[in-house]
């Protein structure tokens, strides 16, 4: 009887080992796809979350996010809805102790005209006109990301109908996170950054030490109480902007462009099943209800 029990145990062990080897062979045979994130690091968390969920649903493919441009595909910032997995939002911000937050003009909200007064270096003629009219310069030091990869700066400048070299203030090299760190440290700092970094994705509110400037979100050149309320929370902000046809805030596409069919399959999945992850990570959905201007 003891020998029979031993045989049963041995058979069960062999069966378990066979099953483990079988599933292990499936896992090792999964086709691996590497997606580089080197130049768009603010979207890394989004891409990792999308890849994790996609891998759970597709055992035959393994999407890996890497810090390199030497990959099967790369994440880019481009105007390409067909390859976009999400849209990022650029908002003006200031250190929470910056005296500019008490300025009457600013408290009415930032439209394009006020935005230019804050961020754009005035011409000599404009300075003379302002002096004659007794118009005071708004306080604060502007900090902006500089360098060939500073796509956020380029998009923000385009929204103000200027070039990046017309922006006031000091330049910061590196990544968007570097600029955010400077704004937290310098009490006179004013800047702009992507919403998914500005807001704490745990409590959904602006990070400690950062104030989001009230801005014209729907592009009608005014700032309403509804827009002010929307800026208090990343979820109310994305919900609001997902219904706006032509946002007043600068918005860009996070794109994965590739001829690799496995990558294309991942993009199609991200554009449909992955959009709730996109929203949770502080980005706008690719195909929001962009049907009518508010």
Short mmCIF file of C-alpha atoms in Angstrom, two decimals:
data_model
loop_
_atom_site.label_atom_id
_atom_site.label_comp_id
_atom_site.label_asym_id
_atom_site.label_seq_id
_atom_site.Cartn_x
_atom_site.Cartn_y
_atom_site.Cartn_z
CA UNK A 1 0.00 0.00 0.00
CA UNK A 2 2.87 2.31 0.77
CA UNK A 3 4.46 1.58 -2.61
CA UNK A 4 1.17 2.40 -4.37
CA UNK A 5 0.99 5.73 -2.56
CA UNK A 6 4.55 6.47 -3.58
CA UNK A 7 3.68 5.75 -7.20
CA UNK A 8 0.71 8.11 -7.00
CA UNK A 9 2.88 10.88 -5.56
CA UNK A 10 5.48 10.34 -8.26
CA UNK A 11 2.82 10.45 -10.99
CA UNK A 12 1.37 13.68 -9.58
CA UNK A 13 4.83 15.22 -9.40
CA UNK A 14 5.52 14.29 -13.02
CA UNK A 15 2.12 15.68 -14.07
CA UNK A 16 2.73 18.99 -12.29
CA UNK A 17 6.21 19.22 -13.77
CA UNK A 18 4.83 18.51 -17.26
CA UNK A 19 2.19 21.22 -16.92
CA UNK A 20 4.78 23.69 -15.64
CA UNK A 21 7.10 22.89 -18.52
CA UNK A 22 4.20 23.20 -20.99
CA UNK A 23 3.18 26.65 -19.78
CA UNK A 24 6.80 27.66 -19.48
CA UNK A 25 7.31 26.79 -23.13
CA UNK A 26 4.35 29.02 -24.06
CA UNK A 27 5.80 31.90 -22.06
CA UNK A 28 9.27 31.57 -23.58
CA UNK A 29 7.78 31.34 -27.09
CA UNK A 30 5.94 34.67 -26.71
CA UNK A 31 7.04 37.17 -29.34
CA UNK A 32 8.86 40.05 -27.65
CA UNK A 33 8.43 43.65 -28.78
CA UNK A 34 10.57 46.46 -27.40
CA UNK A 35 9.20 50.01 -27.34
CA UNK A 36 11.68 52.80 -26.60
CA UNK A 37 10.72 55.65 -24.27
CA UNK A 38 14.00 57.58 -24.04
CA UNK A 39 12.87 60.97 -25.39
CA UNK A 40 9.31 61.12 -23.97
CA UNK A 41 9.96 60.12 -20.38
CA UNK A 42 6.86 61.85 -19.00
CA UNK A 43 4.81 59.15 -20.77
CA UNK A 44 6.82 56.22 -19.36
CA UNK A 45 4.37 55.36 -16.57
CA UNK A 46 1.48 55.41 -19.06
CA UNK A 47 3.30 53.09 -21.46
CA UNK A 48 4.29 50.67 -18.69
CA UNK A 49 0.69 50.45 -17.44
CA UNK A 50 -0.61 49.85 -20.97
CA UNK A 51 2.03 47.21 -21.65
CA UNK A 52 1.34 45.36 -18.38
CA UNK A 53 -2.38 45.09 -19.10
CA UNK A 54 -1.84 44.17 -22.74
CA UNK A 55 0.56 41.38 -21.79
CA UNK A 56 -2.07 39.92 -19.45
CA UNK A 57 -4.59 39.71 -22.28
CA UNK A 58 -2.16 38.53 -24.97
CA UNK A 59 -0.03 35.61 -23.83
CA UNK A 60 1.56 35.20 -27.27
CA UNK A 61 3.13 38.69 -27.21
CA UNK A 62 5.29 40.41 -24.61
CA UNK A 63 5.52 44.22 -24.83
CA UNK A 64 8.60 45.58 -23.07
CA UNK A 65 9.16 49.30 -22.40
CA UNK A 66 12.85 50.22 -22.56
CA UNK A 67 14.90 53.39 -21.98
CA UNK A 68 16.36 53.37 -25.46
CA UNK A 69 15.68 54.46 -29.02
CA UNK A 70 17.18 51.18 -30.24
CA UNK A 71 13.89 49.29 -30.22
CA UNK A 72 11.17 47.86 -32.49
CA UNK A 73 9.26 51.13 -32.10
CA UNK A 74 9.64 54.40 -30.21
CA UNK A 75 7.27 56.68 -28.35
CA UNK A 76 7.20 60.13 -29.93
CA UNK A 77 5.36 63.44 -29.80
CA UNK A 78 3.72 63.99 -33.17
CA UNK A 79 0.52 65.20 -34.76
CA UNK A 80 -0.73 61.76 -35.74
CA UNK A 81 -4.09 60.61 -34.38
CA UNK A 82 -3.86 57.28 -36.23
CA UNK A 83 -0.85 56.18 -34.17
CA UNK A 84 -1.65 58.05 -30.93
CA UNK A 85 -2.36 56.14 -27.72
CA UNK A 86 -3.20 59.24 -25.65
CA UNK A 87 -3.03 63.02 -25.54
CA UNK A 88 -1.09 65.09 -23.01
CA UNK A 89 -2.11 68.50 -21.64
CA UNK A 90 0.27 71.42 -21.04
CA UNK A 91 -0.74 73.84 -18.27
CA UNK A 92 0.81 77.04 -16.84
CA UNK A 93 1.99 76.66 -13.25
CA UNK A 94 3.70 78.63 -10.49
CA UNK A 95 5.29 78.02 -7.14
CA UNK A 96 2.47 78.12 -4.57
CA UNK A 97 4.17 81.04 -2.77
CA UNK A 98 4.68 83.13 -5.90
CA UNK A 99 3.27 86.65 -5.43
CA UNK A 100 1.97 86.58 -9.00
CA UNK A 101 -0.91 84.42 -7.73
CA UNK A 102 -2.27 87.53 -5.96
CA UNK A 103 -2.20 89.66 -9.10
CA UNK A 104 -5.70 90.90 -9.99
CA UNK A 105 -5.16 90.42 -13.71
CA UNK A 106 -3.97 86.86 -13.26
CA UNK A 107 -6.78 85.96 -10.89
CA UNK A 108 -9.24 86.70 -13.68
CA UNK A 109 -7.63 83.86 -15.60
CA UNK A 110 -5.01 83.28 -18.27
CA UNK A 111 -6.19 83.79 -21.82
CA UNK A 112 -3.83 84.25 -24.77
CA UNK A 113 -3.23 87.96 -24.07
CA UNK A 114 -2.36 87.44 -20.40
CA UNK A 115 -0.36 84.36 -21.29
CA UNK A 116 1.84 86.44 -23.56
CA UNK A 117 2.32 89.05 -20.83
CA UNK A 118 3.50 86.35 -18.44
CA UNK A 119 5.66 84.21 -20.71
CA UNK A 120 6.72 86.19 -23.79
CA UNK A 121 9.69 88.55 -23.92
CA UNK A 122 8.25 91.92 -25.02
CA UNK A 123 9.77 93.87 -27.87
CA UNK A 124 11.41 97.24 -27.26
CA UNK A 125 8.32 98.98 -28.67
CA UNK A 126 6.01 97.02 -26.41
CA UNK A 127 8.11 97.96 -23.38
CA UNK A 128 7.89 101.62 -24.30
CA UNK A 129 4.13 101.41 -24.79
CA UNK A 130 3.68 99.65 -21.45
CA UNK A 131 5.80 102.30 -19.72
CA UNK A 132 3.77 105.13 -21.24
CA UNK A 133 0.53 103.50 -20.15
CA UNK A 134 1.88 102.86 -16.65
CA UNK A 135 1.49 99.11 -17.07
CA UNK A 136 3.59 97.14 -14.61
CA UNK A 137 5.40 93.95 -15.56
CA UNK A 138 3.96 90.85 -13.96
CA UNK A 139 6.23 89.44 -11.22
CA UNK A 140 7.96 86.09 -11.37
CA UNK A 141 10.78 84.32 -13.19
CA UNK A 142 9.81 82.07 -16.09
CA UNK A 143 11.54 78.69 -16.34
CA UNK A 144 11.22 76.57 -19.47
CA UNK A 145 12.72 73.33 -20.76
CA UNK A 146 15.40 73.90 -23.37
CA UNK A 147 17.21 71.72 -25.89
CA UNK A 148 16.48 69.77 -29.07
CA UNK A 149 14.11 67.39 -27.27
CA UNK A 150 12.05 70.11 -25.58
CA UNK A 151 8.88 69.35 -27.54
CA UNK A 152 6.70 70.57 -24.65
CA UNK A 153 8.26 74.03 -24.92
CA UNK A 154 7.73 74.04 -28.68
CA UNK A 155 4.03 73.17 -28.38
CA UNK A 156 3.44 75.70 -25.59
CA UNK A 157 5.12 78.42 -27.67
CA UNK A 158 3.07 77.49 -30.75
CA UNK A 159 -0.12 77.93 -28.72
CA UNK A 160 1.01 81.50 -27.97
CA UNK A 161 1.92 81.97 -31.66
CA UNK A 162 5.59 82.53 -30.90
CA UNK A 163 8.87 80.62 -31.20
CA UNK A 164 10.57 79.05 -28.14
CA UNK A 165 13.39 81.63 -28.20
CA UNK A 166 10.81 84.37 -27.54
CA UNK A 167 9.97 82.94 -24.11
CA UNK A 168 11.13 84.94 -21.10
CA UNK A 169 13.32 83.77 -18.29
CA UNK A 170 15.72 80.96 -17.61
CA UNK A 171 16.26 77.72 -19.49
CA UNK A 172 16.40 74.30 -17.86
CA UNK A 173 18.09 71.32 -19.51
CA UNK A 174 17.02 67.71 -19.14
CA UNK A 175 13.47 66.47 -18.72
CA UNK A 176 10.07 67.86 -17.77
CA UNK A 177 10.61 66.56 -14.24
CA UNK A 178 13.65 68.83 -13.91
CA UNK A 179 11.56 71.94 -14.60
CA UNK A 180 8.93 70.84 -12.10
CA UNK A 181 11.64 70.43 -9.45
CA UNK A 182 12.90 73.97 -10.09
CA UNK A 183 9.39 75.42 -9.76
CA UNK A 184 8.99 73.71 -6.38
CA UNK A 185 12.30 75.13 -5.14
CA UNK A 186 12.08 78.73 -6.41
CA UNK A 187 9.32 80.78 -4.78
CA UNK A 188 9.24 83.27 -7.68
CA UNK A 189 9.04 80.53 -10.33
CA UNK A 190 6.43 80.38 -13.05
CA UNK A 191 6.43 77.81 -15.82
CA UNK A 192 4.39 75.21 -17.72
CA UNK A 193 4.38 71.43 -17.75
CA UNK A 194 2.38 68.32 -18.59
CA UNK A 195 -0.68 67.63 -16.45
CA UNK A 196 0.26 64.03 -15.64
CA UNK A 197 3.36 65.34 -13.82
CA UNK A 198 1.77 68.45 -12.32
CA UNK A 199 -0.91 66.42 -10.56
CA UNK A 200 -0.28 63.78 -7.91
CA UNK A 201 -1.84 60.68 -9.48
CA UNK A 202 -2.56 59.22 -6.04
CA UNK A 203 -4.70 62.04 -4.60
CA UNK A 204 -5.47 63.49 -8.10
CA UNK A 205 -4.67 67.07 -6.98
CA UNK A 206 -1.74 69.37 -7.92
CA UNK A 207 1.52 68.35 -6.30
CA UNK A 208 2.47 70.08 -3.08
CA UNK A 209 4.16 73.42 -3.76
CA UNK A 210 2.62 73.75 -7.22
CA UNK A 211 -0.32 75.97 -8.20
CA UNK A 212 -2.05 75.58 -11.56
CA UNK A 213 -2.94 78.95 -13.08
CA UNK A 214 -6.58 79.39 -14.04
CA UNK A 215 -6.59 79.07 -17.81
CA UNK A 216 -9.03 79.30 -20.69
CA UNK A 217 -9.65 75.60 -21.32
CA UNK A 218 -12.36 75.72 -23.98
CA UNK A 219 -10.72 78.30 -26.25
CA UNK A 220 -13.37 81.03 -25.96
CA UNK A 221 -10.83 83.54 -24.52
CA UNK A 222 -12.57 83.60 -21.12
CA UNK A 223 -12.13 81.67 -17.87
CA UNK A 224 -15.36 80.43 -16.29
CA UNK A 225 -16.03 79.12 -12.79
CA UNK A 226 -16.50 75.68 -14.35
CA UNK A 227 -13.01 75.83 -15.83
CA UNK A 228 -11.52 76.90 -12.48
CA UNK A 229 -13.27 73.96 -10.80
CA UNK A 230 -12.03 71.55 -13.48
CA UNK A 231 -8.40 72.50 -12.80
CA UNK A 232 -8.62 71.44 -9.15
CA UNK A 233 -8.47 67.74 -9.98
CA UNK A 234 -6.87 65.72 -12.80
CA UNK A 235 -10.06 63.70 -13.35
CA UNK A 236 -12.35 66.74 -13.63
CA UNK A 237 -9.77 68.33 -15.92
CA UNK A 238 -9.59 65.39 -18.34
CA UNK A 239 -13.36 64.89 -18.23
CA UNK A 240 -13.82 68.55 -19.17
CA UNK A 241 -11.24 68.58 -21.96
CA UNK A 242 -12.43 65.27 -23.45
CA UNK A 243 -15.62 67.17 -24.38
CA UNK A 244 -13.89 70.22 -25.90
CA UNK A 245 -13.28 70.43 -29.64
CA UNK A 246 -10.56 73.11 -29.65
CA UNK A 247 -8.90 73.41 -26.22
CA UNK A 248 -7.40 76.70 -25.10
CA UNK A 249 -4.62 74.73 -23.41
CA UNK A 250 -1.85 73.23 -25.53
CA UNK A 251 -2.48 69.53 -26.23
CA UNK A 252 -0.22 67.01 -27.98
CA UNK A 253 -0.27 63.38 -29.08
CA UNK A 254 1.74 60.52 -27.57
CA UNK A 255 2.44 58.42 -30.65
CA UNK A 256 3.86 54.96 -31.34
CA UNK A 257 4.66 54.86 -35.03
CA UNK A 258 5.88 51.58 -36.51
CA UNK A 259 5.46 49.22 -39.47
CA UNK A 260 5.73 46.26 -37.08
CA UNK A 261 2.33 44.51 -37.06
CA UNK A 262 2.71 43.46 -33.43
CA UNK A 263 3.23 47.10 -32.46
CA UNK A 264 0.25 48.14 -34.55
CA UNK A 265 -1.89 45.56 -32.77
CA UNK A 266 -0.80 47.05 -29.44
CA UNK A 267 -1.69 50.57 -30.62
CA UNK A 268 -5.15 49.45 -31.77
CA UNK A 269 -5.72 47.80 -28.38
CA UNK A 270 -4.50 50.92 -26.52
CA UNK A 271 -6.85 53.12 -28.56
CA UNK A 272 -9.84 51.01 -27.51
CA UNK A 273 -9.46 48.84 -24.44
CA UNK A 274 -6.59 50.89 -22.98
CA UNK A 275 -8.30 54.27 -22.83
CA UNK A 276 -9.43 53.96 -19.20
CA UNK A 277 -5.76 53.42 -18.29
CA UNK A 278 -4.91 56.52 -20.34
CA UNK A 279 -7.40 58.59 -18.33
CA UNK A 280 -6.20 57.20 -15.00
CA UNK A 281 -2.64 58.21 -15.87
CA UNK A 282 -3.67 61.84 -16.42
CA UNK A 283 -3.86 61.91 -20.23
CA UNK A 284 -6.75 62.69 -22.56
CA UNK A 285 -8.39 59.89 -24.48
CA UNK A 286 -7.47 59.61 -28.14
CA UNK A 287 -11.07 59.67 -29.30
CA UNK A 288 -12.78 61.76 -26.65
CA UNK A 289 -16.21 63.20 -27.29
CA UNK A 290 -14.69 65.90 -29.49
CA UNK A 291 -17.92 66.66 -31.25
CA UNK A 292 -18.85 70.18 -30.26
CA UNK A 293 -17.27 73.28 -28.84
CA UNK A 294 -18.49 74.15 -25.34
#
